[in-house]
């Protein structure tokens, strides 16, 4: 028996509040979309866009504007500066650079520019990375592919585990793999391919009545899209650290969803005479202690990284902070609520039919 600080008979009407959650989610999604299309946009880091990143440390604090002005030279095009750490001595410098740029020449240009602008404040280059445009494109494609295949395999797994429909899940996977292969000949970018394939996956789940899988997939996409939209609003750069955080959140959100789904499956068997909304509420309330403990400890640990971890992992920790909150809420108000919106699952119908057949006094069973 695990420790539980929530009373066993707690009965919070989470499902009754689902329409409020729908409104909040729609507002956040639209705000993120507006920022991505007409506002800040998704600010891609050099890992994906290509360019140069230089980490420097000064002996004494430096003013942001003075530093940026001193480096605004033709040899360092598109320069941006970011201060991190305490004291105003540590900076990340980013600028675009031609493919096959010489790292030693870039280092010399940066050192000369800093020495000329701050002759009485020595600067040490602690890190210099160069990423070409082709490498950036390759990393982008791999990141999008990883997200797509993660969601696809999750849908197959949930279809088999919670609805005992491994064959339907396998058919869906085969159809989507073939669709991705055919769409590859159209010349569409990987981003459009993944979006199209995910749309097809949701349509296939809907027509095959894989409600559990569809709820999980929509919940994961909800978490990723809202988190990415908020990062766009806050003008956070999307680099490999942020992408790692997003993929981590996919797993974290899925784990929380599976816990609720697992308890819902048990309740479907134990009390199929109850309506689905009551069963979902019961399942969420029964797993509430575990949800609060897991999400709370993860949030505290991530908050510590955000506040004390330094500038290098600042964006990773920020993404995790947003994602933990959004992912926890979506397990209740998106993944579970979608089951209710889609109607009774086949698993639920079978459980009801079995309960009716085995009820004493009916169908000759006494």
PDB file of N, CA, C and O in Angstrom, residues 8-77:
ATOM      1  N   UNK A   8      -9.789   8.495   0.818  1.00  0.00           N
ATOM      2  CA  UNK A   8     -10.192   7.483  -0.147  1.00  0.00           C
ATOM      3  C   UNK A   8     -11.534   7.807  -0.794  1.00  0.00           C
ATOM      4  O   UNK A   8     -11.781   7.450  -1.955  1.00  0.00           O
ATOM      5  N   UNK A   9     -12.428   8.455  -0.039  1.00  0.00           N
ATOM      6  CA  UNK A   9     -13.758   8.737  -0.565  1.00  0.00           C
ATOM      7  C   UNK A   9     -13.870  10.125  -1.199  1.00  0.00           C
ATOM      8  O   UNK A   9     -14.979  10.650  -1.383  1.00  0.00           O
ATOM      9  N   UNK A  10     -12.730  10.737  -1.542  1.00  0.00           N
ATOM     10  CA  UNK A  10     -12.750  12.046  -2.205  1.00  0.00           C
ATOM     11  C   UNK A  10     -13.504  11.943  -3.536  1.00  0.00           C
ATOM     12  O   UNK A  10     -13.307  11.002  -4.308  1.00  0.00           O
ATOM     13  N   UNK A  11     -14.360  12.896  -3.804  1.00  0.00           N
ATOM     14  CA  UNK A  11     -15.162  12.842  -5.023  1.00  0.00           C
ATOM     15  C   UNK A  11     -15.253  14.233  -5.646  1.00  0.00           C
ATOM     16  O   UNK A  11     -16.315  14.859  -5.669  1.00  0.00           O
ATOM     17  N   UNK A  12     -14.133  14.719  -6.151  1.00  0.00           N
ATOM     18  CA  UNK A  12     -14.098  16.010  -6.840  1.00  0.00           C
ATOM     19  C   UNK A  12     -14.622  15.818  -8.259  1.00  0.00           C
ATOM     20  O   UNK A  12     -14.214  14.888  -8.964  1.00  0.00           O
ATOM     21  N   UNK A  13     -15.502  16.688  -8.681  1.00  0.00           N
ATOM     22  CA  UNK A  13     -16.131  16.559 -10.000  1.00  0.00           C
ATOM     23  C   UNK A  13     -15.241  17.184 -11.075  1.00  0.00           C
ATOM     24  O   UNK A  13     -15.545  18.248 -11.627  1.00  0.00           O
ATOM     25  N   UNK A  14     -14.136  16.511 -11.403  1.00  0.00           N
ATOM     26  CA  UNK A  14     -13.214  17.026 -12.409  1.00  0.00           C
ATOM     27  C   UNK A  14     -13.884  17.133 -13.780  1.00  0.00           C
ATOM     28  O   UNK A  14     -13.711  18.127 -14.494  1.00  0.00           O
ATOM     29  N   UNK A  15     -14.611  16.102 -14.154  1.00  0.00           N
ATOM     30  CA  UNK A  15     -15.246  16.081 -15.469  1.00  0.00           C
ATOM     31  C   UNK A  15     -16.267  17.207 -15.610  1.00  0.00           C
ATOM     32  O   UNK A  15     -16.481  17.754 -16.692  1.00  0.00           O
ATOM     33  N   UNK A  16     -16.885  17.589 -14.497  1.00  0.00           N
ATOM     34  CA  UNK A  16     -17.852  18.677 -14.548  1.00  0.00           C
ATOM     35  C   UNK A  16     -17.230  20.012 -14.903  1.00  0.00           C
ATOM     36  O   UNK A  16     -17.923  20.935 -15.353  1.00  0.00           O
ATOM     37  N   UNK A  17     -15.905  20.117 -14.710  1.00  0.00           N
ATOM     38  CA  UNK A  17     -15.207  21.366 -15.027  1.00  0.00           C
ATOM     39  C   UNK A  17     -14.547  21.335 -16.404  1.00  0.00           C
ATOM     40  O   UNK A  17     -13.796  22.249 -16.764  1.00  0.00           O
ATOM     41  N   UNK A  18     -14.805  20.298 -17.165  1.00  0.00           N
ATOM     42  CA  UNK A  18     -14.045  20.108 -18.407  1.00  0.00           C
ATOM     43  C   UNK A  18     -14.259  21.228 -19.408  1.00  0.00           C
ATOM     44  O   UNK A  18     -13.346  21.556 -20.175  1.00  0.00           O
ATOM     45  N   UNK A  19     -15.447  21.840 -19.419  1.00  0.00           N
ATOM     46  CA  UNK A  19     -15.696  22.908 -20.395  1.00  0.00           C
ATOM     47  C   UNK A  19     -14.831  24.135 -20.107  1.00  0.00           C
ATOM     48  O   UNK A  19     -14.411  24.842 -21.036  1.00  0.00           O
ATOM     49  N   UNK A  20     -14.560  24.407 -18.830  1.00  0.00           N
ATOM     50  CA  UNK A  20     -13.637  25.490 -18.499  1.00  0.00           C
ATOM     51  C   UNK A  20     -12.236  25.171 -19.010  1.00  0.00           C
ATOM     52  O   UNK A  20     -11.539  26.047 -19.536  1.00  0.00           O
ATOM     53  N   UNK A  21     -11.829  23.916 -18.854  1.00  0.00           N
ATOM     54  CA  UNK A  21     -10.494  23.533 -19.329  1.00  0.00           C
ATOM     55  C   UNK A  21     -10.407  23.621 -20.841  1.00  0.00           C
ATOM     56  O   UNK A  21      -9.375  24.010 -21.393  1.00  0.00           O
ATOM     57  N   UNK A  22     -11.503  23.275 -21.537  1.00  0.00           N
ATOM     58  CA  UNK A  22     -11.512  23.405 -22.990  1.00  0.00           C
ATOM     59  C   UNK A  22     -11.270  24.863 -23.391  1.00  0.00           C
ATOM     60  O   UNK A  22     -10.490  25.151 -24.308  1.00  0.00           O
ATOM     61  N   UNK A  23     -11.949  25.774 -22.713  1.00  0.00           N
ATOM     62  CA  UNK A  23     -11.794  27.198 -23.028  1.00  0.00           C
ATOM     63  C   UNK A  23     -10.381  27.683 -22.797  1.00  0.00           C
ATOM     64  O   UNK A  23      -9.808  28.400 -23.635  1.00  0.00           O
ATOM     65  N   UNK A  24      -9.783  27.279 -21.666  1.00  0.00           N
ATOM     66  CA  UNK A  24      -8.406  27.691 -21.362  1.00  0.00           C
ATOM     67  C   UNK A  24      -7.439  27.128 -22.400  1.00  0.00           C
ATOM     68  O   UNK A  24      -6.538  27.824 -22.889  1.00  0.00           O
ATOM     69  N   UNK A  25      -7.627  25.862 -22.752  1.00  0.00           N
ATOM     70  CA  UNK A  25      -6.739  25.240 -23.744  1.00  0.00           C
ATOM     71  C   UNK A  25      -6.846  25.931 -25.098  1.00  0.00           C
ATOM     72  O   UNK A  25      -5.835  26.173 -25.766  1.00  0.00           O
ATOM     73  N   UNK A  26      -8.068  26.252 -25.505  1.00  0.00           N
ATOM     74  CA  UNK A  26      -8.255  26.921 -26.798  1.00  0.00           C
ATOM     75  C   UNK A  26      -7.591  28.290 -26.800  1.00  0.00           C
ATOM     76  O   UNK A  26      -6.931  28.675 -27.770  1.00  0.00           O
ATOM     77  N   UNK A  27      -7.731  29.036 -25.703  1.00  0.00           N
ATOM     78  CA  UNK A  27      -7.089  30.355 -25.614  1.00  0.00           C
ATOM     79  C   UNK A  27      -5.575  30.225 -25.708  1.00  0.00           C
ATOM     80  O   UNK A  27      -4.909  30.972 -26.448  1.00  0.00           O
ATOM     81  N   UNK A  28      -5.003  29.272 -24.984  1.00  0.00           N
ATOM     82  CA  UNK A  28      -3.545  29.090 -25.003  1.00  0.00           C
ATOM     83  C   UNK A  28      -3.062  28.643 -26.382  1.00  0.00           C
ATOM     84  O   UNK A  28      -2.023  29.111 -26.870  1.00  0.00           O
ATOM     85  N   UNK A  29      -3.813  27.735 -27.013  1.00  0.00           N
ATOM     86  CA  UNK A  29      -3.427  27.273 -28.350  1.00  0.00           C
ATOM     87  C   UNK A  29      -3.480  28.411 -29.369  1.00  0.00           C
ATOM     88  O   UNK A  29      -2.561  28.568 -30.184  1.00  0.00           O
ATOM     89  N   UNK A  30      -4.537  29.212 -29.326  1.00  0.00           N
ATOM     90  CA  UNK A  30      -4.665  30.326 -30.266  1.00  0.00           C
ATOM     91  C   UNK A  30      -3.600  31.389 -30.008  1.00  0.00           C
ATOM     92  O   UNK A  30      -3.043  31.968 -30.962  1.00  0.00           O
ATOM     93  N   UNK A  31      -3.303  31.655 -28.727  1.00  0.00           N
ATOM     94  CA  UNK A  31      -2.270  32.638 -28.412  1.00  0.00           C
ATOM     95  C   UNK A  31      -0.902  32.169 -28.915  1.00  0.00           C
ATOM     96  O   UNK A  31      -0.131  32.953 -29.485  1.00  0.00           O
ATOM     97  N   UNK A  32      -0.606  30.883 -28.712  1.00  0.00           N
ATOM     98  CA  UNK A  32       0.659  30.348 -29.207  1.00  0.00           C
ATOM     99  C   UNK A  32       0.735  30.364 -30.716  1.00  0.00           C
ATOM    100  O   UNK A  32       1.784  30.684 -31.296  1.00  0.00           O
ATOM    101  N   UNK A  33      -0.382  30.011 -31.376  1.00  0.00           N
ATOM    102  CA  UNK A  33      -0.408  30.025 -32.842  1.00  0.00           C
ATOM    103  C   UNK A  33      -0.214  31.437 -33.377  1.00  0.00           C
ATOM    104  O   UNK A  33       0.539  31.654 -34.340  1.00  0.00           O
ATOM    105  N   UNK A  34      -0.872  32.409 -32.755  1.00  0.00           N
ATOM    106  CA  UNK A  34      -0.730  33.798 -33.192  1.00  0.00           C
ATOM    107  C   UNK A  34       0.711  34.272 -33.020  1.00  0.00           C
ATOM    108  O   UNK A  34       1.255  34.971 -33.878  1.00  0.00           O
ATOM    109  N   UNK A  35       1.337  33.894 -31.903  1.00  0.00           N
ATOM    110  CA  UNK A  35       2.728  34.288 -31.679  1.00  0.00           C
ATOM    111  C   UNK A  35       3.662  33.640 -32.701  1.00  0.00           C
ATOM    112  O   UNK A  35       4.589  34.277 -33.200  1.00  0.00           O
ATOM    113  N   UNK A  36       3.396  32.355 -33.008  1.00  0.00           N
ATOM    114  CA  UNK A  36       4.261  31.645 -33.954  1.00  0.00           C
ATOM    115  C   UNK A  36       4.132  32.175 -35.374  1.00  0.00           C
ATOM    116  O   UNK A  36       5.119  32.242 -36.118  1.00  0.00           O
ATOM    117  N   UNK A  37       2.898  32.587 -35.756  1.00  0.00           N
ATOM    118  CA  UNK A  37       2.671  33.030 -37.132  1.00  0.00           C
ATOM    119  C   UNK A  37       2.889  34.530 -37.333  1.00  0.00           C
ATOM    120  O   UNK A  37       3.455  34.943 -38.354  1.00  0.00           O
ATOM    121  N   UNK A  38       2.461  35.331 -36.370  1.00  0.00           N
ATOM    122  CA  UNK A  38       2.501  36.784 -36.572  1.00  0.00           C
ATOM    123  C   UNK A  38       3.301  37.526 -35.495  1.00  0.00           C
ATOM    124  O   UNK A  38       3.479  38.730 -35.606  1.00  0.00           O
ATOM    125  N   UNK A  39       3.738  36.831 -34.485  1.00  0.00           N
ATOM    126  CA  UNK A  39       4.473  37.484 -33.403  1.00  0.00           C
ATOM    127  C   UNK A  39       5.952  37.158 -33.441  1.00  0.00           C
ATOM    128  O   UNK A  39       6.629  37.334 -34.459  1.00  0.00           O
ATOM    129  N   UNK A  40       6.445  36.650 -32.322  1.00  0.00           N
ATOM    130  CA  UNK A  40       7.866  36.330 -32.217  1.00  0.00           C
ATOM    131  C   UNK A  40       8.287  35.197 -33.138  1.00  0.00           C
ATOM    132  O   UNK A  40       9.440  35.106 -33.544  1.00  0.00           O
ATOM    133  N   UNK A  41       7.331  34.303 -33.446  1.00  0.00           N
ATOM    134  CA  UNK A  41       7.682  33.120 -34.217  1.00  0.00           C
ATOM    135  C   UNK A  41       8.423  32.118 -33.350  1.00  0.00           C
ATOM    136  O   UNK A  41       8.751  32.390 -32.193  1.00  0.00           O
ATOM    137  N   UNK A  42       8.670  30.934 -33.900  1.00  0.00           N
ATOM    138  CA  UNK A  42       9.481  29.953 -33.193  1.00  0.00           C
ATOM    139  C   UNK A  42      10.943  30.286 -33.439  1.00  0.00           C
ATOM    140  O   UNK A  42      11.440  30.160 -34.554  1.00  0.00           O
ATOM    141  N   UNK A  43      11.611  30.722 -32.394  1.00  0.00           N
ATOM    142  CA  UNK A  43      12.996  31.143 -32.511  1.00  0.00           C
ATOM    143  C   UNK A  43      13.902  29.916 -32.470  1.00  0.00           C
ATOM    144  O   UNK A  43      14.166  29.357 -31.413  1.00  0.00           O
ATOM    145  N   UNK A  44      14.350  29.482 -33.637  1.00  0.00           N
ATOM    146  CA  UNK A  44      15.159  28.283 -33.731  1.00  0.00           C
ATOM    147  C   UNK A  44      16.614  28.592 -33.392  1.00  0.00           C
ATOM    148  O   UNK A  44      17.192  29.559 -33.881  1.00  0.00           O
ATOM    149  N   UNK A  45      17.207  27.749 -32.545  1.00  0.00           N
ATOM    150  CA  UNK A  45      18.602  27.917 -32.174  1.00  0.00           C
ATOM    151  C   UNK A  45      19.535  27.455 -33.267  1.00  0.00           C
ATOM    152  O   UNK A  45      19.104  26.924 -34.304  1.00  0.00           O
ATOM    153  N   UNK A  46      20.811  27.613 -33.039  1.00  0.00           N
ATOM    154  CA  UNK A  46      21.778  27.244 -34.084  1.00  0.00           C
ATOM    155  C   UNK A  46      21.806  25.746 -34.312  1.00  0.00           C
ATOM    156  O   UNK A  46      22.247  25.290 -35.376  1.00  0.00           O
ATOM    157  N   UNK A  47      21.327  24.950 -33.334  1.00  0.00           N
ATOM    158  CA  UNK A  47      21.271  23.508 -33.536  1.00  0.00           C
ATOM    159  C   UNK A  47      20.403  23.164 -34.737  1.00  0.00           C
ATOM    160  O   UNK A  47      20.654  22.168 -35.423  1.00  0.00           O
ATOM    161  N   UNK A  48      19.376  23.969 -34.991  1.00  0.00           N
ATOM    162  CA  UNK A  48      18.451  23.697 -36.087  1.00  0.00           C
ATOM    163  C   UNK A  48      18.599  24.693 -37.238  1.00  0.00           C
ATOM    164  O   UNK A  48      18.433  24.329 -38.391  1.00  0.00           O
ATOM    165  N   UNK A  49      18.875  25.948 -36.934  1.00  0.00           N
ATOM    166  CA  UNK A  49      18.972  26.962 -37.987  1.00  0.00           C
ATOM    167  C   UNK A  49      20.384  27.090 -38.537  1.00  0.00           C
ATOM    168  O   UNK A  49      20.587  27.655 -39.613  1.00  0.00           O
ATOM    169  N   UNK A  50      21.374  26.598 -37.820  1.00  0.00           N
ATOM    170  CA  UNK A  50      22.762  26.774 -38.230  1.00  0.00           C
ATOM    171  C   UNK A  50      23.309  28.101 -37.742  1.00  0.00           C
ATOM    172  O   UNK A  50      22.562  29.067 -37.541  1.00  0.00           O
ATOM    173  N   UNK A  51      24.598  28.169 -37.522  1.00  0.00           N
ATOM    174  CA  UNK A  51      25.223  29.396 -37.050  1.00  0.00           C
ATOM    175  C   UNK A  51      26.340  29.100 -36.070  1.00  0.00           C
ATOM    176  O   UNK A  51      26.881  27.987 -36.031  1.00  0.00           O
ATOM    177  N   UNK A  52      26.685  30.104 -35.287  1.00  0.00           N
ATOM    178  CA  UNK A  52      27.811  29.992 -34.350  1.00  0.00           C
ATOM    179  C   UNK A  52      27.335  30.433 -32.971  1.00  0.00           C
ATOM    180  O   UNK A  52      26.597  31.417 -32.838  1.00  0.00           O
ATOM    181  N   UNK A  53      27.746  29.714 -31.955  1.00  0.00           N
ATOM    182  CA  UNK A  53      27.479  30.106 -30.575  1.00  0.00           C
ATOM    183  C   UNK A  53      28.807  30.171 -29.826  1.00  0.00           C
ATOM    184  O   UNK A  53      29.654  29.281 -29.959  1.00  0.00           O
ATOM    185  N   UNK A  54      28.996  31.256 -29.094  1.00  0.00           N
ATOM    186  CA  UNK A  54      30.240  31.477 -28.357  1.00  0.00           C
ATOM    187  C   UNK A  54      29.882  31.825 -26.917  1.00  0.00           C
ATOM    188  O   UNK A  54      29.059  32.722 -26.674  1.00  0.00           O
ATOM    189  N   UNK A  55      30.476  31.112 -25.984  1.00  0.00           N
ATOM    190  CA  UNK A  55      30.289  31.424 -24.566  1.00  0.00           C
ATOM    191  C   UNK A  55      31.531  32.155 -24.070  1.00  0.00           C
ATOM    192  O   UNK A  55      32.653  31.640 -24.165  1.00  0.00           O
ATOM    193  N   UNK A  56      31.341  33.358 -23.546  1.00  0.00           N
ATOM    194  CA  UNK A  56      32.471  34.164 -23.084  1.00  0.00           C
ATOM    195  C   UNK A  56      32.251  34.576 -21.633  1.00  0.00           C
ATOM    196  O   UNK A  56      31.115  34.683 -21.163  1.00  0.00           O
ATOM    197  N   UNK A  57      33.364  34.802 -20.961  1.00  0.00           N
ATOM    198  CA  UNK A  57      33.323  35.287 -19.576  1.00  0.00           C
ATOM    199  C   UNK A  57      34.280  36.461 -19.431  1.00  0.00           C
ATOM    200  O   UNK A  57      35.458  36.359 -19.789  1.00  0.00           O
ATOM    201  N   UNK A  58      33.763  37.563 -18.910  1.00  0.00           N
ATOM    202  CA  UNK A  58      34.569  38.769 -18.702  1.00  0.00           C
ATOM    203  C   UNK A  58      35.079  38.812 -17.265  1.00  0.00           C
ATOM    204  O   UNK A  58      34.518  38.194 -16.358  1.00  0.00           O
ATOM    205  N   UNK A  59      36.145  39.559 -17.092  1.00  0.00           N
ATOM    206  CA  UNK A  59      36.673  39.757 -15.740  1.00  0.00           C
ATOM    207  C   UNK A  59      35.742  40.620 -14.902  1.00  0.00           C
ATOM    208  O   UNK A  59      35.593  40.409 -13.694  1.00  0.00           O
ATOM    209  N   UNK A  60      35.101  41.584 -15.554  1.00  0.00           N
ATOM    210  CA  UNK A  60      34.196  42.500 -14.857  1.00  0.00           C
ATOM    211  C   UNK A  60      32.853  42.537 -15.591  1.00  0.00           C
ATOM    212  O   UNK A  60      32.784  42.200 -16.774  1.00  0.00           O
ATOM    213  N   UNK A  61      31.785  42.953 -14.903  1.00  0.00           N
ATOM    214  CA  UNK A  61      30.466  42.999 -15.551  1.00  0.00           C
ATOM    215  C   UNK A  61      30.464  43.908 -16.778  1.00  0.00           C
ATOM    216  O   UNK A  61      31.198  44.900 -16.849  1.00  0.00           O
ATOM    217  N   UNK A  62      29.601  43.540 -17.746  1.00  0.00           N
ATOM    218  CA  UNK A  62      29.506  44.268 -19.008  1.00  0.00           C
ATOM    219  C   UNK A  62      28.037  44.603 -19.268  1.00  0.00           C
ATOM    220  O   UNK A  62      27.144  43.800 -18.997  1.00  0.00           O
ATOM    221  N   UNK A  63      27.792  45.790 -19.806  1.00  0.00           N
ATOM    222  CA  UNK A  63      26.435  46.193 -20.173  1.00  0.00           C
ATOM    223  C   UNK A  63      25.996  45.492 -21.450  1.00  0.00           C
ATOM    224  O   UNK A  63      26.754  45.374 -22.406  1.00  0.00           O
ATOM    225  N   UNK A  64      24.743  45.030 -21.450  1.00  0.00           N
ATOM    226  CA  UNK A  64      24.226  44.265 -22.597  1.00  0.00           C
ATOM    227  C   UNK A  64      24.310  45.041 -23.908  1.00  0.00           C
ATOM    228  O   UNK A  64      24.816  44.528 -24.923  1.00  0.00           O
ATOM    229  N   UNK A  65      23.808  46.258 -23.892  1.00  0.00           N
ATOM    230  CA  UNK A  65      23.771  47.051 -25.117  1.00  0.00           C
ATOM    231  C   UNK A  65      25.172  47.386 -25.619  1.00  0.00           C
ATOM    232  O   UNK A  65      25.438  47.381 -26.819  1.00  0.00           O
ATOM    233  N   UNK A  66      26.077  47.672 -24.681  1.00  0.00           N
ATOM    234  CA  UNK A  66      27.457  47.978 -25.076  1.00  0.00           C
ATOM    235  C   UNK A  66      28.110  46.777 -25.730  1.00  0.00           C
ATOM    236  O   UNK A  66      28.849  46.902 -26.725  1.00  0.00           O
ATOM    237  N   UNK A  67      27.830  45.594 -25.205  1.00  0.00           N
ATOM    238  CA  UNK A  67      28.406  44.377 -25.776  1.00  0.00           C
ATOM    239  C   UNK A  67      27.860  44.124 -27.180  1.00  0.00           C
ATOM    240  O   UNK A  67      28.623  43.838 -28.116  1.00  0.00           O
ATOM    241  N   UNK A  68      26.549  44.240 -27.333  1.00  0.00           N
ATOM    242  CA  UNK A  68      25.958  43.987 -28.641  1.00  0.00           C
ATOM    243  C   UNK A  68      26.433  44.991 -29.678  1.00  0.00           C
ATOM    244  O   UNK A  68      26.708  44.639 -30.825  1.00  0.00           O
ATOM    245  N   UNK A  69      26.555  46.264 -29.277  1.00  0.00           N
ATOM    246  CA  UNK A  69      27.017  47.295 -30.210  1.00  0.00           C
ATOM    247  C   UNK A  69      28.450  47.049 -30.641  1.00  0.00           C
ATOM    248  O   UNK A  69      28.814  47.260 -31.803  1.00  0.00           O
ATOM    249  N   UNK A  70      29.285  46.581 -29.716  1.00  0.00           N
ATOM    250  CA  UNK A  70      30.700  46.361 -30.038  1.00  0.00           C
ATOM    251  C   UNK A  70      30.891  45.203 -31.010  1.00  0.00           C
ATOM    252  O   UNK A  70      31.889  45.148 -31.745  1.00  0.00           O
ATOM    253  N   UNK A  71      29.932  44.251 -31.030  1.00  0.00           N
ATOM    254  CA  UNK A  71      30.058  43.075 -31.891  1.00  0.00           C
ATOM    255  C   UNK A  71      29.250  43.195 -33.178  1.00  0.00           C
ATOM    256  O   UNK A  71      29.204  42.256 -33.969  1.00  0.00           O
ATOM    257  N   UNK A  72      28.615  44.329 -33.398  1.00  0.00           N
ATOM    258  CA  UNK A  72      27.820  44.538 -34.609  1.00  0.00           C
ATOM    259  C   UNK A  72      28.735  44.927 -35.762  1.00  0.00           C
ATOM    260  O   UNK A  72      28.798  46.086 -36.190  1.00  0.00           O
ATOM    261  N   UNK A  73      29.457  43.931 -36.271  1.00  0.00           N
ATOM    262  CA  UNK A  73      30.435  44.148 -37.345  1.00  0.00           C
ATOM    263  C   UNK A  73      30.174  43.142 -38.459  1.00  0.00           C
ATOM    264  O   UNK A  73      29.558  42.099 -38.233  1.00  0.00           O
ATOM    265  N   UNK A  74      30.617  43.423 -39.699  1.00  0.00           N
ATOM    266  CA  UNK A  74      30.370  42.502 -40.816  1.00  0.00           C
ATOM    267  C   UNK A  74      30.902  41.097 -40.586  1.00  0.00           C
ATOM    268  O   UNK A  74      30.335  40.123 -41.103  1.00  0.00           O
ATOM    269  N   UNK A  75      31.993  40.955 -39.816  1.00  0.00           N
ATOM    270  CA  UNK A  75      32.579  39.637 -39.590  1.00  0.00           C
ATOM    271  C   UNK A  75      31.708  38.752 -38.701  1.00  0.00           C
ATOM    272  O   UNK A  75      31.869  37.524 -38.690  1.00  0.00           O
ATOM    273  N   UNK A  76      30.761  39.364 -37.965  1.00  0.00           N
ATOM    274  CA  UNK A  76      29.884  38.618 -37.063  1.00  0.00           C
ATOM    275  C   UNK A  76      28.429  38.986 -37.372  1.00  0.00           C
ATOM    276  O   UNK A  76      27.778  39.688 -36.612  1.00  0.00           O
ATOM    277  N   UNK A  77      27.877  38.504 -38.489  1.00  0.00           N
ATOM    278  CA  UNK A  77      26.536  38.926 -38.909  1.00  0.00           C
ATOM    279  C   UNK A  77      25.432  38.353 -38.012  1.00  0.00           C
ATOM    280  O   UNK A  77      25.540  37.239 -37.491  1.00  0.00           O
TER     281      UNK A  77
END
